[in-house]
């Protein structure tokens, strides 16, 4: 027996729909679909697939959820990015790789991202459209996977479905493919334009050759661009894409340190930019969650950067422009201790972004910053920002805190300042670091610099909706595994590979009490940002996420070891270098000095002095120790989780607070 429904007219197709007996009580169903390749910074979809699957696994966990989007899993609050980092790191280590990025490096026959490490810019092939499908970063068309919903697919399993798609006005419906109704169809859909789909369930025995038809009208693939700017906390400092690797048979180098079998690799070596950056991880998570979108990402954050390093030097009065970080200014910053870790770019981060995103003829080959742009590959829909710490002198406070004795007063740690000085700078009560003498003409208040940067984002990138800049505080690094303030003993153990680091309980307590105990630094920076119109996210400070995971937090795993590794009587103590994997789980979410030395391998201080006695602090030395006091990959993931709700809201107008 068959039941016939009234005739339906859909896009010019008229039919009396008669369902077989087994489908009488079944709904006609609906079409569900998703973009297949929806994160556009990796060069190939396969590198994103594990992250997408991890996101799906987190979504499937049935557990209580808090206001920050975390779920209580095994008694611990865990966010989706942290969940992904843990699962992917564990999988990579089981497969013999130190982290998922190292696994991707090994699997890829060429670079697995759109960043050109040698030229230090976005790869041309990721920007230029070669056909009607557009480019890697700015696609005009994408492949979507469309299927009947689960109920309809089950009812019509074994039947053939004929798929049609309609794009644009005045265009005809096109037959795309014919597949089993229980299987997805691969269709090509435009980006940021409406389209409609139709699936006919075929039945040769029916008078009109079909049982029913299912439609999805006025659909759209949302194309979005996320850009990251800022300092070392934004770049992912401390987390090389491919960390220094040590074999089981590792021996001592002539510097009396373990000799790695492979040296570290970075997305951008000069900036110590890493794919583990929380800015990139946010973009990846947004792509994983939003199945009907394609999220592209570009990042320019650089270790050691100040607000000036982000902002192009543009004088709107006389139309003059020059790179803000020319050699003279960079040298001056190094002498004054402002540039902290690695070489700065010759162009500001905004200059680099405009060069990469501008589609004007000749812009890609311009040897000078581009003053204006008439045609764009694309403009950012969301900016993730982490900057200001170097302006207020955070590196100098760390120097003061860890060089607590006379032996620590060496040239490397000169220029230390008390936490109170940094707090006054953040609160606008004192000139910023370096704002004296020949630099007296610079803006010397944090709020002023933030305001100028807000104008620069608007003028240079056309980001007129200022709340689409998402930023927040720096995480507090001073909590041990019990939530108490770090002890000098533990911090010193984590830095015993060099004689010049020796802190005291008094200094660590002062660092914590003056800056983090009552969220003083967070509140001061929040106030400085308040007039920019940006989205400030307090979650990082108020969630307590880092309270038990500071630079001194102890755990029971081999990777939780603090003391430097030494070969004693033919064996390694306290553990083998091969057991100190950079991306193995550990209680602390900040790199110790010894972690940085091991994972970002550098030659010894004595050897540096022998080679260049007039300049004991050179790039190679600093490149090895710059990870100290910076978040681990899991710490970066937690930072991403704390900014995720606001980022989701600003990019897709969905989620809590929207």
XYZ file of C-alpha atoms in Angstrom:
658
model
C 0.000 0.000 0.000
C 1.217 3.488 -0.832
C 0.319 6.870 0.596
C 0.333 9.809 -1.820
C 0.904 13.345 -0.603
C -0.389 16.429 -2.356
C 1.531 17.677 -5.352
C 4.495 19.880 -4.511
C 6.062 22.474 -6.738
C 9.728 23.045 -6.045
C 11.879 25.099 -8.402
C 9.799 24.133 -11.430
C 9.548 20.436 -10.542
C 5.935 19.309 -10.044
C 5.064 15.843 -8.776
C 2.659 13.887 -6.650
C 4.902 12.327 -4.043
C 4.033 8.745 -3.221
C 5.988 7.049 -0.440
C 6.366 3.288 -0.149
C 4.690 1.596 2.790
C 7.900 1.425 4.841
C 8.312 5.219 4.566
C 4.735 6.276 5.312
C 5.522 7.535 8.802
C 8.967 8.935 7.916
C 9.549 12.683 7.458
C 10.654 13.810 4.038
C 13.953 14.770 5.667
C 16.370 17.616 5.125
C 19.795 18.201 3.636
C 22.787 18.528 5.948
C 26.127 19.740 4.645
C 29.592 20.913 5.601
C 32.690 22.366 3.977
C 35.362 19.696 3.668
C 38.568 21.758 3.613
C 37.692 24.579 5.980
C 40.955 25.730 7.592
C 43.075 27.642 5.092
C 46.552 28.079 6.490
C 47.766 24.529 6.171
C 48.707 23.694 2.610
C 46.498 20.611 2.540
C 43.279 19.470 4.178
C 44.917 16.333 5.588
C 46.943 18.342 8.122
C 43.768 19.834 9.602
C 41.763 16.609 9.702
C 43.137 15.408 13.096
C 42.220 18.775 14.657
C 38.712 18.601 13.240
C 38.267 15.086 14.585
C 39.542 16.178 18.019
C 36.995 19.001 18.032
C 34.228 16.542 17.152
C 35.392 14.226 19.945
C 35.241 17.083 22.468
C 31.758 18.063 21.314
C 30.618 14.458 21.798
C 31.737 14.352 25.453
C 28.681 14.447 27.710
C 29.918 16.466 30.683
C 29.079 19.634 32.654
C 30.128 22.867 30.932
C 31.259 26.123 32.570
C 30.905 29.748 31.477
C 34.249 29.604 29.669
C 33.178 26.744 27.391
C 35.183 24.102 29.250
C 33.887 20.650 30.186
C 34.604 18.756 33.384
C 36.471 15.682 32.193
C 37.961 13.282 34.762
C 37.526 15.924 37.464
C 39.333 18.674 35.509
C 37.962 21.605 33.528
C 39.218 21.268 29.948
C 38.497 23.447 26.915
C 38.229 22.239 23.294
C 41.657 23.521 22.207
C 43.360 22.069 25.278
C 41.511 18.794 24.691
C 42.777 18.732 21.107
C 46.357 19.548 22.113
C 46.431 16.732 24.662
C 44.974 14.113 22.349
C 47.028 15.098 19.303
C 50.278 15.338 21.281
C 49.686 11.890 22.768
C 48.927 10.426 19.336
C 52.036 12.000 17.794
C 54.282 10.722 20.601
C 52.882 7.200 20.205
C 53.849 7.440 16.536
C 57.385 8.539 17.365
C 57.022 12.309 16.876
C 57.457 15.092 19.424
C 54.191 16.917 18.779
C 51.610 17.024 16.003
C 53.519 19.726 14.094
C 56.654 17.568 13.949
C 54.486 14.758 12.622
C 53.134 17.094 9.932
C 56.669 18.202 9.016
C 57.674 14.580 8.612
C 54.603 13.679 6.563
C 54.723 16.670 4.225
C 56.891 16.573 1.116
C 57.075 20.360 1.261
C 56.165 23.052 3.771
C 52.777 22.280 5.292
C 51.677 25.902 5.812
C 51.145 29.008 3.685
C 54.035 30.837 5.381
C 57.274 31.085 3.420
C 59.923 30.654 6.115
C 62.792 31.738 3.882
C 61.169 34.883 2.491
C 59.258 35.558 5.721
C 55.926 36.233 4.081
C 52.756 34.484 2.916
C 53.437 32.203 -0.054
C 52.359 33.693 -3.361
C 50.544 30.536 -4.408
C 48.324 30.814 -1.328
C 47.271 34.341 -2.322
C 46.920 34.340 -6.110
C 43.823 32.932 -7.771
C 44.758 30.533 -10.570
C 41.235 29.640 -11.712
C 37.577 30.191 -10.846
C 38.065 28.416 -7.525
C 40.220 31.252 -6.191
C 43.309 30.818 -4.019
C 44.201 28.739 -0.997
C 43.669 31.572 1.491
C 40.869 33.278 -0.416
C 38.768 30.610 -2.126
C 35.859 31.602 -4.355
C 34.527 28.061 -4.521
C 34.852 25.124 -2.130
C 33.870 21.487 -2.070
C 31.040 20.687 0.304
C 29.821 17.299 1.476
C 26.000 17.162 1.328
C 23.736 14.326 2.453
C 20.238 13.534 3.621
C 19.804 13.673 7.367
C 20.245 10.433 9.307
C 16.553 9.482 9.322
C 15.981 10.076 5.627
C 19.258 8.395 4.701
C 18.175 5.291 6.599
C 14.703 5.234 5.047
C 15.999 5.675 1.505
C 19.148 3.560 1.817
C 19.718 1.577 -1.364
C 17.907 4.167 -3.463
C 19.764 6.522 -5.777
C 19.719 10.246 -5.099
C 20.185 12.735 -7.921
C 21.714 16.005 -6.698
C 21.162 19.466 -8.165
C 22.657 22.820 -7.237
C 21.599 26.370 -8.079
C 24.000 29.290 -7.697
C 23.400 32.955 -8.390
C 20.440 34.662 -10.007
C 19.309 33.786 -13.493
C 21.220 30.512 -13.539
C 19.683 27.110 -14.203
C 19.702 24.171 -11.872
C 22.632 21.908 -12.624
C 22.683 18.160 -12.169
C 25.877 17.484 -10.235
C 26.011 13.808 -9.332
C 24.049 10.686 -8.538
C 24.922 8.584 -5.478
C 23.364 6.159 -3.038
C 20.986 8.134 -0.810
C 22.840 6.874 2.273
C 26.108 8.404 1.076
C 27.227 12.057 0.906
C 27.492 13.873 -2.404
C 30.423 16.128 -3.252
C 29.245 19.488 -4.579
C 31.032 22.711 -5.497
C 29.572 25.768 -3.765
C 30.475 29.468 -3.939
C 31.934 31.311 -0.942
C 30.003 34.246 0.540
C 27.222 33.850 -2.033
C 23.851 32.168 -1.681
C 23.161 28.807 -3.274
C 20.455 26.137 -3.072
C 20.516 22.342 -3.267
C 17.999 19.696 -4.178
C 18.148 15.918 -3.865
C 15.687 13.696 -5.768
C 15.131 10.200 -4.413
C 14.806 8.179 -7.619
C 12.422 5.278 -8.148
C 12.106 3.855 -11.670
C 8.838 2.185 -10.704
C 7.156 5.502 -9.947
C 5.209 7.314 -12.600
C 7.463 10.340 -12.430
C 10.599 8.379 -11.655
C 11.020 9.552 -8.088
C 9.726 9.075 -4.549
C 10.400 12.512 -3.130
C 12.728 15.461 -3.266
C 14.504 17.287 -0.455
C 15.700 20.875 -0.648
C 17.990 23.287 1.166
C 17.516 26.856 -0.036
C 19.410 30.091 0.523
C 22.504 28.447 1.956
C 25.901 30.153 2.191
C 29.514 29.218 2.870
C 30.892 31.901 5.162
C 34.446 32.870 4.239
C 36.386 34.517 7.072
C 39.959 35.742 7.578
C 41.605 35.763 11.017
C 44.872 37.663 11.538
C 47.220 37.476 14.521
C 49.549 40.251 15.703
C 51.685 40.937 18.741
C 54.550 39.717 20.877
C 56.065 36.436 22.073
C 52.872 35.328 23.839
C 51.111 35.673 20.489
C 53.900 34.095 18.441
C 54.064 30.896 20.502
C 57.601 31.479 21.801
C 58.974 28.419 23.617
C 57.259 25.951 21.288
C 59.239 25.204 18.116
C 57.185 23.511 15.423
C 59.896 20.875 15.348
C 61.751 20.975 18.683
C 65.324 19.887 19.188
C 65.165 16.119 19.136
C 67.281 13.650 21.102
C 67.766 10.006 20.253
C 67.955 7.293 22.917
C 71.719 7.090 22.324
C 72.243 10.837 22.775
C 75.711 11.878 23.953
C 77.244 15.006 25.398
C 78.138 17.819 23.056
C 81.513 19.528 23.424
C 79.582 22.193 25.360
C 78.844 19.666 28.143
C 75.174 19.575 27.188
C 73.123 16.923 25.399
C 73.739 17.031 21.656
C 70.439 16.952 19.718
C 70.082 14.717 16.690
C 67.922 17.350 14.962
C 67.774 21.078 15.588
C 64.599 23.111 16.159
C 62.541 24.532 13.322
C 60.117 27.431 13.524
C 57.327 28.711 11.312
C 59.301 31.982 11.366
C 62.777 31.524 12.911
C 63.497 35.246 13.346
C 60.261 35.806 15.264
C 60.062 32.386 16.937
C 56.558 32.141 15.536
C 55.013 28.722 15.957
C 51.936 26.826 14.790
C 51.298 26.221 18.502
C 50.444 29.929 18.962
C 47.088 30.388 20.670
C 46.134 32.797 17.891
C 46.432 30.103 15.239
C 44.794 27.529 17.506
C 41.743 29.801 17.927
C 41.396 30.101 14.149
C 41.697 26.334 13.801
C 39.053 25.699 16.459
C 36.657 28.186 14.854
C 37.086 26.359 11.554
C 36.536 22.987 13.208
C 33.336 24.118 14.937
C 31.733 26.013 12.078
C 31.116 23.324 9.524
C 29.564 25.644 6.945
C 32.466 28.077 6.908
C 36.001 28.373 5.597
C 38.420 30.115 7.962
C 41.722 31.451 6.624
C 44.543 32.529 8.914
C 47.671 34.671 8.721
C 49.931 35.459 11.679
C 52.599 38.116 12.206
C 53.245 38.049 15.974
C 56.938 38.273 16.781
C 58.922 37.519 19.914
C 60.192 40.725 21.494
C 57.689 42.964 19.701
C 56.343 46.162 21.209
C 53.290 48.080 20.031
C 55.606 50.071 17.735
C 56.719 46.829 16.079
C 53.097 46.041 15.252
C 52.134 49.509 14.060
C 53.284 51.034 10.795
C 54.960 54.424 11.121
C 52.515 56.563 9.181
C 52.379 60.346 9.474
C 48.986 61.320 8.039
C 49.868 65.038 8.053
C 52.680 64.940 5.509
C 51.940 61.551 3.936
C 55.333 60.241 5.060
C 55.993 56.594 5.795
C 59.004 54.591 6.800
C 59.509 51.243 8.559
C 59.191 51.756 12.278
C 61.877 49.181 13.062
C 64.786 50.330 10.937
C 68.270 49.160 11.891
C 69.139 52.245 13.934
C 66.055 51.957 16.092
C 66.504 48.215 16.497
C 70.086 48.685 17.637
C 68.963 51.345 20.093
C 66.356 49.003 21.527
C 68.863 46.197 21.955
C 71.260 48.501 23.802
C 68.490 49.588 26.132
C 67.281 46.063 26.765
C 63.914 46.625 25.103
C 64.280 44.040 22.348
C 64.413 40.855 24.346
C 64.976 37.688 22.433
C 65.346 37.493 18.698
C 65.792 39.634 15.603
C 62.908 41.954 14.757
C 61.526 42.328 11.272
C 62.665 45.319 9.238
C 59.019 46.150 8.574
C 56.292 46.520 11.144
C 53.780 43.691 11.384
C 51.073 45.836 9.813
C 53.417 46.702 6.941
C 53.936 42.993 6.325
C 50.207 42.270 6.452
C 49.358 45.034 3.967
C 52.084 43.801 1.596
C 50.708 40.246 1.715
C 47.019 41.159 1.460
C 47.243 43.928 -1.126
C 46.457 42.757 -4.663
C 47.662 45.903 -6.429
C 50.069 45.379 -9.297
C 53.634 45.261 -7.981
C 52.714 45.230 -4.294
C 54.074 41.725 -3.770
C 57.519 42.826 -4.972
C 57.575 46.196 -3.236
C 60.790 46.842 -1.356
C 59.220 49.604 0.715
C 56.100 49.556 2.884
C 52.928 50.102 0.873
C 51.282 53.412 1.719
C 47.846 52.588 0.333
C 46.073 49.723 -1.383
C 43.261 49.895 -3.950
C 42.604 46.192 -4.452
C 42.769 43.486 -1.780
C 43.032 39.720 -1.768
C 41.060 40.022 1.456
C 40.863 41.940 4.728
C 40.765 40.526 8.270
C 37.346 39.813 9.752
C 38.924 39.204 13.175
C 42.211 40.336 14.697
C 43.764 38.468 17.619
C 46.210 40.652 19.532
C 48.717 40.075 22.316
C 50.936 43.108 22.888
C 51.967 45.651 25.494
C 54.109 43.516 27.788
C 57.370 44.651 26.216
C 56.237 48.283 26.291
C 55.725 48.166 30.050
C 58.924 46.175 30.641
C 57.802 42.644 31.514
C 61.128 41.161 30.393
C 62.958 43.544 32.723
C 60.787 42.458 35.658
C 61.604 38.815 34.926
C 65.285 39.764 34.875
C 64.916 41.450 38.259
C 63.056 38.469 39.692
C 65.405 35.698 38.586
C 68.728 37.512 39.057
C 68.210 37.739 42.785
C 71.837 37.483 43.853
C 75.122 39.124 42.897
C 76.100 36.194 40.690
C 73.063 36.958 38.556
C 74.114 40.526 37.821
C 75.783 39.753 34.528
C 75.272 41.522 31.278
C 72.557 39.155 30.120
C 70.321 40.106 33.034
C 71.196 43.775 33.333
C 68.392 46.313 33.221
C 66.114 44.515 35.669
C 63.233 46.526 37.145
C 60.929 46.002 40.088
C 57.311 44.899 39.485
C 55.980 48.183 40.830
C 57.625 50.048 37.961
C 55.932 47.830 35.420
C 52.550 48.282 37.086
C 52.932 52.072 37.032
C 53.682 51.916 33.316
C 50.643 49.752 32.688
C 48.500 52.168 34.682
C 49.792 55.244 32.862
C 51.593 56.651 35.898
C 55.086 56.270 34.465
C 56.735 56.553 31.039
C 57.040 53.326 29.081
C 60.293 51.420 28.709
C 62.782 53.290 26.516
C 60.790 56.540 26.612
C 63.616 58.870 27.552
C 66.486 60.784 25.983
C 66.526 60.434 22.219
C 63.185 58.608 22.264
C 61.362 61.226 24.325
C 59.241 62.162 21.314
C 57.539 58.761 21.237
C 54.147 58.203 22.848
C 55.057 57.324 26.402
C 51.764 56.106 27.871
C 50.344 52.655 27.242
C 46.817 53.936 26.579
C 48.183 56.339 23.957
C 49.990 53.573 22.114
C 46.961 51.293 22.161
C 44.823 54.138 20.786
C 47.301 54.725 17.965
C 47.328 51.016 17.142
C 43.524 51.005 16.968
C 43.669 53.830 14.419
C 46.376 51.962 12.482
C 44.234 48.809 12.237
C 41.410 50.951 10.915
C 43.475 52.975 8.433
C 45.781 50.258 7.163
C 43.480 47.206 7.129
C 40.051 48.818 6.972
C 39.002 47.233 10.263
C 36.380 49.855 11.146
C 34.471 47.581 13.532
C 36.939 47.857 16.392
C 35.317 45.259 18.615
C 36.594 42.675 16.151
C 40.043 43.096 17.734
C 40.148 40.536 20.561
C 42.801 40.769 23.263
C 43.288 39.968 26.918
C 45.757 39.794 29.819
C 48.899 37.744 30.255
C 48.542 34.555 32.348
C 50.111 34.532 35.797
C 53.202 32.265 35.886
C 53.776 32.052 39.638
C 51.514 29.258 40.940
C 52.858 25.875 42.038
C 50.959 22.580 41.853
C 49.059 23.445 45.052
C 48.194 26.975 43.940
C 50.756 28.632 46.244
C 53.443 31.068 45.114
C 56.514 29.478 43.524
C 59.517 28.819 45.755
C 62.961 30.036 44.787
C 64.323 26.518 45.230
C 62.159 25.093 42.451
C 62.644 27.994 40.039
C 66.409 27.828 40.570
C 66.406 24.076 39.944
C 64.668 24.759 36.649
C 67.516 27.100 35.694
C 70.571 25.311 37.074
C 72.094 24.895 33.606
C 73.386 28.478 33.957
C 75.140 29.961 36.973
C 73.748 33.474 36.618
C 70.119 32.668 37.517
C 69.489 32.584 41.250
C 66.256 34.075 42.554
C 64.881 34.441 46.078
C 61.522 33.750 47.708
C 61.200 37.447 48.494
C 61.501 38.478 44.858
C 59.115 35.835 43.577
C 56.577 36.786 46.225
C 56.932 40.440 45.231
C 56.419 39.570 41.545
C 53.240 37.682 42.376
C 51.833 40.117 44.936
C 52.460 43.270 42.920
C 51.208 42.031 39.552
C 48.967 38.974 39.815
C 47.558 38.406 43.316
C 44.725 40.918 42.951
C 44.729 40.980 39.140
C 46.539 44.335 39.288
C 48.288 43.938 35.939
C 45.103 42.686 34.265
C 43.069 45.627 35.552
C 45.707 48.200 34.567
C 45.988 46.851 31.023
C 42.208 46.601 30.745
C 41.922 50.274 31.619
C 44.587 51.199 29.052
C 42.650 49.300 26.353
C 39.237 50.640 27.373
C 39.118 53.597 24.961
C 40.124 51.610 21.864
C 36.785 49.881 21.331
C 38.503 46.489 21.274
C 37.062 43.365 22.876
C 38.918 42.784 26.156
C 38.573 39.273 27.616
C 39.060 38.856 31.364
C 38.577 35.077 31.350
C 42.296 34.325 31.293
C 42.809 36.081 34.620
C 39.558 35.218 36.397
C 39.122 31.570 35.392
C 42.023 30.440 37.587
C 43.152 28.172 34.734
C 46.878 28.723 35.372
C 46.779 28.849 39.178
C 48.292 25.372 39.666
C 50.365 25.284 36.496
C 53.037 27.964 36.912
C 56.698 27.773 36.001
C 57.445 25.874 39.241
C 54.522 23.395 39.270
C 55.750 19.858 40.011
C 54.360 16.598 38.678
C 55.143 12.888 38.674
C 55.972 12.346 35.004
C 59.479 12.137 33.578
C 58.702 15.248 31.553
C 58.104 17.124 34.835
C 61.834 17.055 35.679
C 63.340 20.435 36.636
C 67.073 19.979 37.025
C 69.407 20.142 34.053
C 70.289 16.812 32.477
C 73.735 15.443 33.198
C 75.482 12.223 32.272
C 76.704 10.541 35.461
C 78.543 7.196 35.415
C 77.368 6.520 31.892
C 73.703 7.299 32.597
C 71.525 10.399 32.369
C 70.255 12.118 35.510
C 67.526 12.927 36.440
C 66.088 11.588 33.144
C 67.299 10.987 29.608
C 66.985 13.878 27.127
C 64.875 11.541 25.000
C 62.292 11.473 27.828
C 62.044 15.274 28.043
C 59.839 15.636 24.994
C 58.694 19.202 24.393
C 55.066 18.219 23.902
C 54.713 15.468 26.472
C 52.160 16.315 29.197
C 53.510 18.091 32.290
C 52.118 19.879 35.301
C 53.751 23.212 34.479
C 52.355 25.228 31.600
C 55.362 27.553 31.401
C 58.831 26.754 30.091
C 61.659 26.742 32.604
C 65.094 27.997 31.619
C 66.290 24.387 31.340
C 63.287 23.521 29.141
C 64.195 26.297 26.760
C 67.851 25.274 26.606
C 66.900 21.685 25.836
C 64.106 22.344 23.333
C 65.591 25.381 21.562
C 69.202 24.155 21.785
C 71.964 26.772 21.849
C 75.736 26.788 22.227
C 77.181 27.514 25.648
C 77.772 30.956 27.093
C 81.484 30.160 27.504
C 81.735 29.238 23.827
C 79.949 32.450 22.857
C 82.420 34.516 24.891
C 85.315 32.724 23.251
C 83.979 33.399 19.775
C 82.869 36.984 20.367
C 84.044 38.409 23.717
C 82.735 41.902 22.939
C 79.173 40.724 22.481
C 78.373 37.806 24.778
C 74.655 38.095 24.110
C 74.173 37.136 20.491
C 71.278 35.784 18.511
C 72.204 32.104 18.901
C 72.446 32.331 22.664
C 69.241 34.284 23.135
C 67.378 32.067 20.671
C 68.032 29.155 22.986
C 66.888 30.739 26.242
C 64.019 32.923 25.014
C 61.368 30.324 25.844
C 61.920 30.884 29.581
C 58.715 32.056 31.341
C 56.602 31.494 28.210
C 53.574 29.170 27.999
C 53.998 25.601 26.794
C 51.867 24.324 23.913
C 49.217 23.274 26.433
C 49.469 26.694 28.073
C 48.973 28.317 24.663
C 45.964 26.052 24.107
C 44.434 27.161 27.417
C 45.008 30.796 26.435
C 43.147 30.039 23.214
C 40.235 28.481 25.089
C 39.903 31.557 27.290
C 39.640 33.834 24.234
C 37.505 31.456 22.183
C 34.012 32.569 23.258
C 34.719 36.208 22.421
C 36.422 35.286 19.140
C 33.502 33.100 18.088
C 31.079 35.876 18.948
C 32.972 38.525 16.996
C 33.589 36.361 13.923
C 30.269 34.514 13.597
C 27.925 36.396 15.973
C 27.218 33.167 17.821
C 27.769 31.811 21.287
C 27.727 33.204 24.835
C 27.488 36.971 25.079
C 26.282 37.500 21.484
